[in-house]
Coordinates of C-alpha atoms and ligand atoms in Angstrom, one line a residue:
M1 CA 96.0 89.0 71.1
A2 CA 96.5 88.6 74.8
Q3 CA 99.8 90.0 75.9
H4 CA 101.7 88.2 78.7
I5 CA 103.8 89.8 81.3
T6 CA 107.0 87.7 81.4
P7 CA 109.6 87.8 84.2
E8 CA 112.0 89.4 81.7
L9 CA 109.6 92.2 81.1
R10 CA 109.1 92.7 84.9
Q11 CA 112.9 92.9 85.3
W12 CA 113.2 95.4 82.5
I13 CA 110.5 97.6 84.0
V14 CA 112.2 97.6 87.4
E15 CA 115.6 98.4 85.7
Q16 CA 114.0 101.3 83.9
A17 CA 112.6 102.7 87.1
Q18 CA 115.9 102.3 88.9
A19 CA 117.7 104.1 86.1
G20 CA 115.4 107.0 86.7
H21 CA 113.3 106.9 83.6
S22 CA 109.8 108.4 84.2
P23 CA 106.7 106.2 83.9
E24 CA 105.7 108.2 80.8
T25 CA 109.0 107.3 79.1
V26 CA 108.8 103.7 80.0
L27 CA 105.2 103.6 78.8
Q28 CA 106.2 105.1 75.4
S29 CA 109.0 102.5 74.9
M30 CA 106.6 99.7 75.7
K31 CA 104.0 101.1 73.3
S32 CA 106.6 101.5 70.6
S33 CA 107.5 97.8 71.1
G34 CA 103.9 96.8 70.4
W35 CA 102.4 96.7 73.9
S36 CA 98.9 98.0 74.2
E37 CA 98.6 101.0 76.5
D38 CA 96.3 99.2 79.0
V39 CA 98.5 96.2 79.3
A40 CA 101.6 98.3 79.6
I41 CA 100.2 100.5 82.4
Q42 CA 98.9 97.4 84.2
A43 CA 102.3 95.7 83.9
M44 CA 104.1 98.7 85.2
E45 CA 101.8 99.2 88.2
T46 CA 101.8 95.5 89.3
T47 CA 105.5 95.1 88.7
L48 CA 106.6 98.3 90.6
Q49 CA 104.1 97.7 93.4
G50 CA 105.4 94.1 93.7
H51 CA 109.0 95.3 93.7
L52 CA 108.3 97.9 96.4
D53 CA 106.5 95.3 98.5
A54 CA 109.4 92.7 98.2
Q55 CA 111.8 95.4 99.3
A56 CA 109.7 96.3 102.2
V57 CA 109.3 92.7 103.3
A58 CA 113.1 92.2 102.9
Q59 CA 113.5 95.1 105.4
G60 CA 111.3 93.4 107.9
L61 CA 107.9 95.0 107.3
P62 CA 104.8 92.8 107.2
P63 CA 103.6 92.2 103.6
A64 CA 101.1 94.7 102.1
V65 CA 97.5 93.4 102.0
P66 CA 94.6 94.6 99.7
V67 CA 92.8 97.6 101.0
P68 CA 89.6 99.5 100.1
E69 CA 90.2 102.2 97.5
P70 CA 87.9 104.7 95.9
D71 CA 88.2 104.8 92.1
V72 CA 90.1 108.1 91.9
G73 CA 92.8 106.9 89.5
D74 CA 91.8 109.4 86.7
S75 CA 91.1 112.3 89.1
P76 CA 87.3 112.5 88.9
L77 CA 85.6 115.4 90.7
Y78 CA 82.8 113.1 91.8
L79 CA 82.3 109.5 92.7
D80 CA 79.2 107.4 92.3
G81 CA 77.9 106.5 95.8
G82 CA 75.0 104.6 94.2
D83 CA 72.2 106.7 95.7
R84 CA 74.4 109.9 95.9
R85 CA 77.1 111.7 94.1
V86 CA 80.1 112.3 96.4
A87 CA 82.8 114.9 95.7
V88 CA 86.5 114.2 95.8
L89 CA 88.0 117.1 97.6
G90 CA 91.6 115.9 97.9
A91 CA 93.8 112.8 97.9
M92 CA 97.2 111.9 99.3
A93 CA 99.3 108.8 98.4
L94 CA 101.2 108.2 101.7
P95 CA 99.4 108.0 104.0
R96 CA 96.6 107.0 101.6
V97 CA 93.9 109.6 102.4
V98 CA 91.0 110.7 100.3
V99 CA 88.8 113.6 101.5
L100 CA 85.2 113.2 100.5
G101 CA 82.6 116.0 100.2
G102 CA 78.9 115.5 100.8
L103 CA 79.1 111.8 101.7
L104 CA 76.1 112.4 103.9
S105 CA 73.2 114.9 103.5
D106 CA 72.5 117.3 106.4
E107 CA 69.3 115.3 107.2
E108 CA 71.3 112.1 107.4
C109 CA 73.8 113.7 109.8
E110 CA 70.9 115.0 112.0
Q111 CA 69.2 111.6 111.9
L112 CA 72.4 109.8 112.9
I113 CA 72.9 112.1 115.8
A114 CA 69.3 111.8 116.9
A115 CA 69.4 108.0 116.8
A116 CA 72.7 107.9 118.6
R117 CA 72.1 110.5 121.3
P118 CA 69.9 108.5 123.7
R119 CA 72.4 105.6 123.4
M120 CA 75.6 107.5 124.2
S121 CA 77.3 106.2 127.3
R122 CA 79.8 108.3 129.1
S123 CA 82.8 106.4 130.4
L124 CA 83.3 106.9 134.1
T125 CA 86.7 107.0 135.8
V126 CA 87.5 106.7 139.4
A127 CA 87.5 110.0 141.2
T128 CA 90.7 110.2 143.2
K129 CA 89.2 112.5 145.7
T130 CA 86.0 110.7 146.6
G131 CA 86.7 107.2 145.6
G132 CA 83.5 107.3 143.6
E133 CA 83.1 107.5 139.9
E134 CA 83.1 110.7 137.8
V135 CA 82.9 111.8 134.2
N136 CA 86.4 112.6 132.9
D137 CA 86.1 115.3 130.3
A138 CA 89.7 114.8 129.1
R139 CA 88.7 111.4 127.8
T140 CA 86.9 111.1 124.6
S141 CA 84.7 108.2 125.5
Q142 CA 81.2 109.4 124.9
G143 CA 80.1 107.0 122.2
M144 CA 77.9 104.2 120.9
F145 CA 77.9 101.6 118.2
F146 CA 75.2 100.9 115.7
Q147 CA 74.7 97.3 114.6
R148 CA 75.5 96.8 110.9
G149 CA 72.3 97.3 109.0
E150 CA 70.3 98.0 112.1
S151 CA 68.1 100.6 110.5
A152 CA 67.3 101.7 106.9
L153 CA 69.4 104.8 107.5
V154 CA 72.4 102.9 108.7
A155 CA 72.1 100.3 105.9
R156 CA 71.8 103.0 103.3
I157 CA 75.0 104.8 104.5
E158 CA 76.8 101.5 104.7
A159 CA 75.9 100.5 101.2
R160 CA 77.0 104.0 99.9
I161 CA 80.4 103.6 101.7
A162 CA 80.9 100.1 100.3
K163 CA 80.3 101.3 96.7
L164 CA 82.5 104.3 97.1
I165 CA 85.5 102.5 98.5
R166 CA 84.8 99.2 96.7
W167 CA 84.8 97.1 99.8
P168 CA 82.1 94.6 100.9
V169 CA 79.5 95.8 103.4
E170 CA 80.2 92.5 105.2
N171 CA 83.8 93.6 106.0
G172 CA 82.7 96.7 107.9
E173 CA 82.4 97.0 111.6
G174 CA 79.2 98.6 112.9
I175 CA 79.3 102.4 112.7
Q176 CA 80.5 104.1 115.9
V177 CA 79.3 107.6 116.8
L178 CA 81.4 109.8 119.1
Q179 CA 80.7 113.1 120.6
Y180 CA 83.5 115.5 121.7
V181 CA 82.9 118.5 124.0
P182 CA 85.3 121.4 124.2
G183 CA 88.7 120.4 125.5
T184 CA 88.4 116.8 124.4
E185 CA 90.4 115.1 121.7
Y186 CA 91.4 111.8 120.3
K187 CA 95.1 111.5 120.7
P188 CA 97.1 110.3 117.7
H189 CA 96.9 106.6 117.2
Y190 CA 96.7 103.9 114.6
D191 CA 93.4 102.2 113.9
Y192 CA 95.0 98.8 113.1
F193 CA 95.5 96.4 115.9
D194 CA 99.1 96.4 117.1
P195 CA 100.6 93.0 116.1
A196 CA 102.8 93.1 119.2
E197 CA 99.9 93.2 121.6
P198 CA 99.0 89.9 123.3
G199 CA 95.3 90.4 122.7
T200 CA 95.6 91.1 119.0
P201 CA 95.3 87.5 117.7
T202 CA 92.0 87.1 119.4
I203 CA 90.7 90.4 118.0
L204 CA 91.8 89.3 114.5
K205 CA 89.7 86.2 114.6
R206 CA 86.7 88.4 113.8
G207 CA 87.4 89.6 110.3
G208 CA 91.2 90.0 110.4
Q209 CA 93.0 93.3 110.5
R210 CA 91.5 96.7 110.1
V211 CA 92.6 98.0 106.7
G212 CA 90.7 101.3 106.3
T213 CA 88.7 103.9 108.1
V214 CA 86.0 106.4 107.1
V215 CA 85.4 109.2 109.6
M216 CA 82.2 111.1 108.8
Y217 CA 81.6 114.6 110.2
L218 CA 78.0 114.9 111.5
N219 CA 78.1 118.6 112.7
E220 CA 80.5 121.5 112.8
P221 CA 82.4 122.5 115.9
E222 CA 83.1 126.3 115.9
K223 CA 86.8 125.8 116.3
G224 CA 89.2 122.9 116.4
G225 CA 88.2 119.2 116.0
G226 CA 89.9 118.4 112.7
T227 CA 91.4 115.0 111.9
S228 CA 95.1 115.3 111.9
F229 CA 97.8 113.1 110.3
P230 CA 100.9 114.2 112.3
D231 CA 103.4 112.3 110.1
V232 CA 102.6 114.5 107.2
H233 CA 101.4 117.6 109.0
F234 CA 98.0 117.4 107.4
E235 CA 94.6 118.1 108.9
V236 CA 91.1 117.6 107.5
A237 CA 88.4 120.1 108.6
P238 CA 85.3 118.7 110.3
K239 CA 82.7 119.9 107.9
R240 CA 79.3 118.5 108.2
G241 CA 78.5 115.8 105.7
N242 CA 82.1 115.5 104.6
A243 CA 84.3 112.5 105.4
V244 CA 87.9 111.4 105.4
F245 CA 88.8 108.0 104.1
F246 CA 92.2 106.5 104.8
S247 CA 93.7 103.1 104.4
Y248 CA 96.7 101.2 105.7
D249 CA 98.0 98.2 103.8
R250 CA 100.4 97.1 106.6
A251 CA 99.8 97.2 110.3
H252 CA 103.0 99.2 110.6
A253 CA 104.1 102.8 111.1
A254 CA 105.4 102.7 107.5
S255 CA 101.7 103.2 106.5
K256 CA 102.1 106.7 108.0
S257 CA 98.4 106.4 109.1
L258 CA 99.0 107.8 112.5
H259 CA 96.0 110.2 113.0
G260 CA 94.2 112.0 115.8
G261 CA 91.1 114.1 116.5
S262 CA 92.5 117.5 117.3
P263 CA 91.1 119.2 120.5
V264 CA 87.7 120.8 120.1
I265 CA 88.2 124.4 121.1
A266 CA 84.6 125.7 120.8
G267 CA 81.3 124.0 120.1
E268 CA 80.9 120.3 120.0
K269 CA 81.9 117.7 117.5
W270 CA 80.0 114.6 116.4
I271 CA 81.5 112.0 114.1
A272 CA 80.5 108.6 112.8
T273 CA 83.3 106.1 112.1
K274 CA 83.3 103.1 109.9
W275 CA 86.2 100.7 110.2
L276 CA 86.9 98.2 107.5
R277 CA 88.4 94.8 108.0
E278 CA 90.3 92.5 105.7
G279 CA 87.6 89.9 105.8
E280 CA 84.0 89.4 106.8
F281 CA 83.2 90.9 110.2
R282 CA 80.5 88.9 111.9
Ligands
PD2_301 O1 87.4 112.4 115.5 C1 88.3 112.2 114.7 O2 88.6 113.1 113.9 C2 89.0 111.0 114.8 C3 90.4 111.0 114.9 C4 91.1 109.8 115.0 C5 88.4 109.7 114.7 C6 89.2 108.6 114.8 N1 90.5 108.6 115.0 C7 88.5 107.2 114.8 O3 87.3 107.2 114.9 O4 89.3 106.3 114.6
ZN302 ZN1 91.3 106.6 114.6

């Protein structure tokens, strides 16, 4: 028999949570009253999530939107990437971060670097002394973009990511490759587009907001170069083939998705970043 989640049930679940009863206790009561475990868990999750979102919106935050999410609910050690088994090395709820092991093979890392290297462009800044242009090492702007699906390698990696994070390939931007040399960093920032910036509505016409990021490490710097999440004092080590996935369901600091690329102290660092949009990115 299909079990229907009534407004009364929703209210009861919220009251139980507010009274401090643990999810396990509430689940037990629901099962004792004849609810199937699956429906009870589903009812609790959607009700409490909806309640939190309503509270957040009442406090002036933008509403939460659906985001990519690897299937790590029952704490698997590995995820199915379609053509590759990928390890789950760690997960955090807020900010939503999942650290992935072996997303890419060593060969794929090398092939991505080799394909990107001749297309890297250094950004030039005005040299205050000469009035000419010079490379500014303090700026991390050595980079390039691949077109989505532009080669078999790129398409294969994009399909793997889409399967792992359960988000359409079409919603992904082209992969960006960045190279850092010693002393360079990526100062902490949000990957979503700031709703307060005048240019944001134009940017959002192409696929909507960014809702998730996958940073893939293509080589190993000797020291430094981790990906940091300053709000929670957490840093992911830049290990070749590994990746950090994070998502942000609101374009707001409440997502705690502030993150940066820590300064590379020795060696160089290469990453490939895949940004995910809410909708199709054409
Ligand atoms: O290189 C990184 O670790 C890093 C840090 C912050 C990459 C990005 N952001 C990004 O590509 O958005
Ligand atoms: Zn970033």
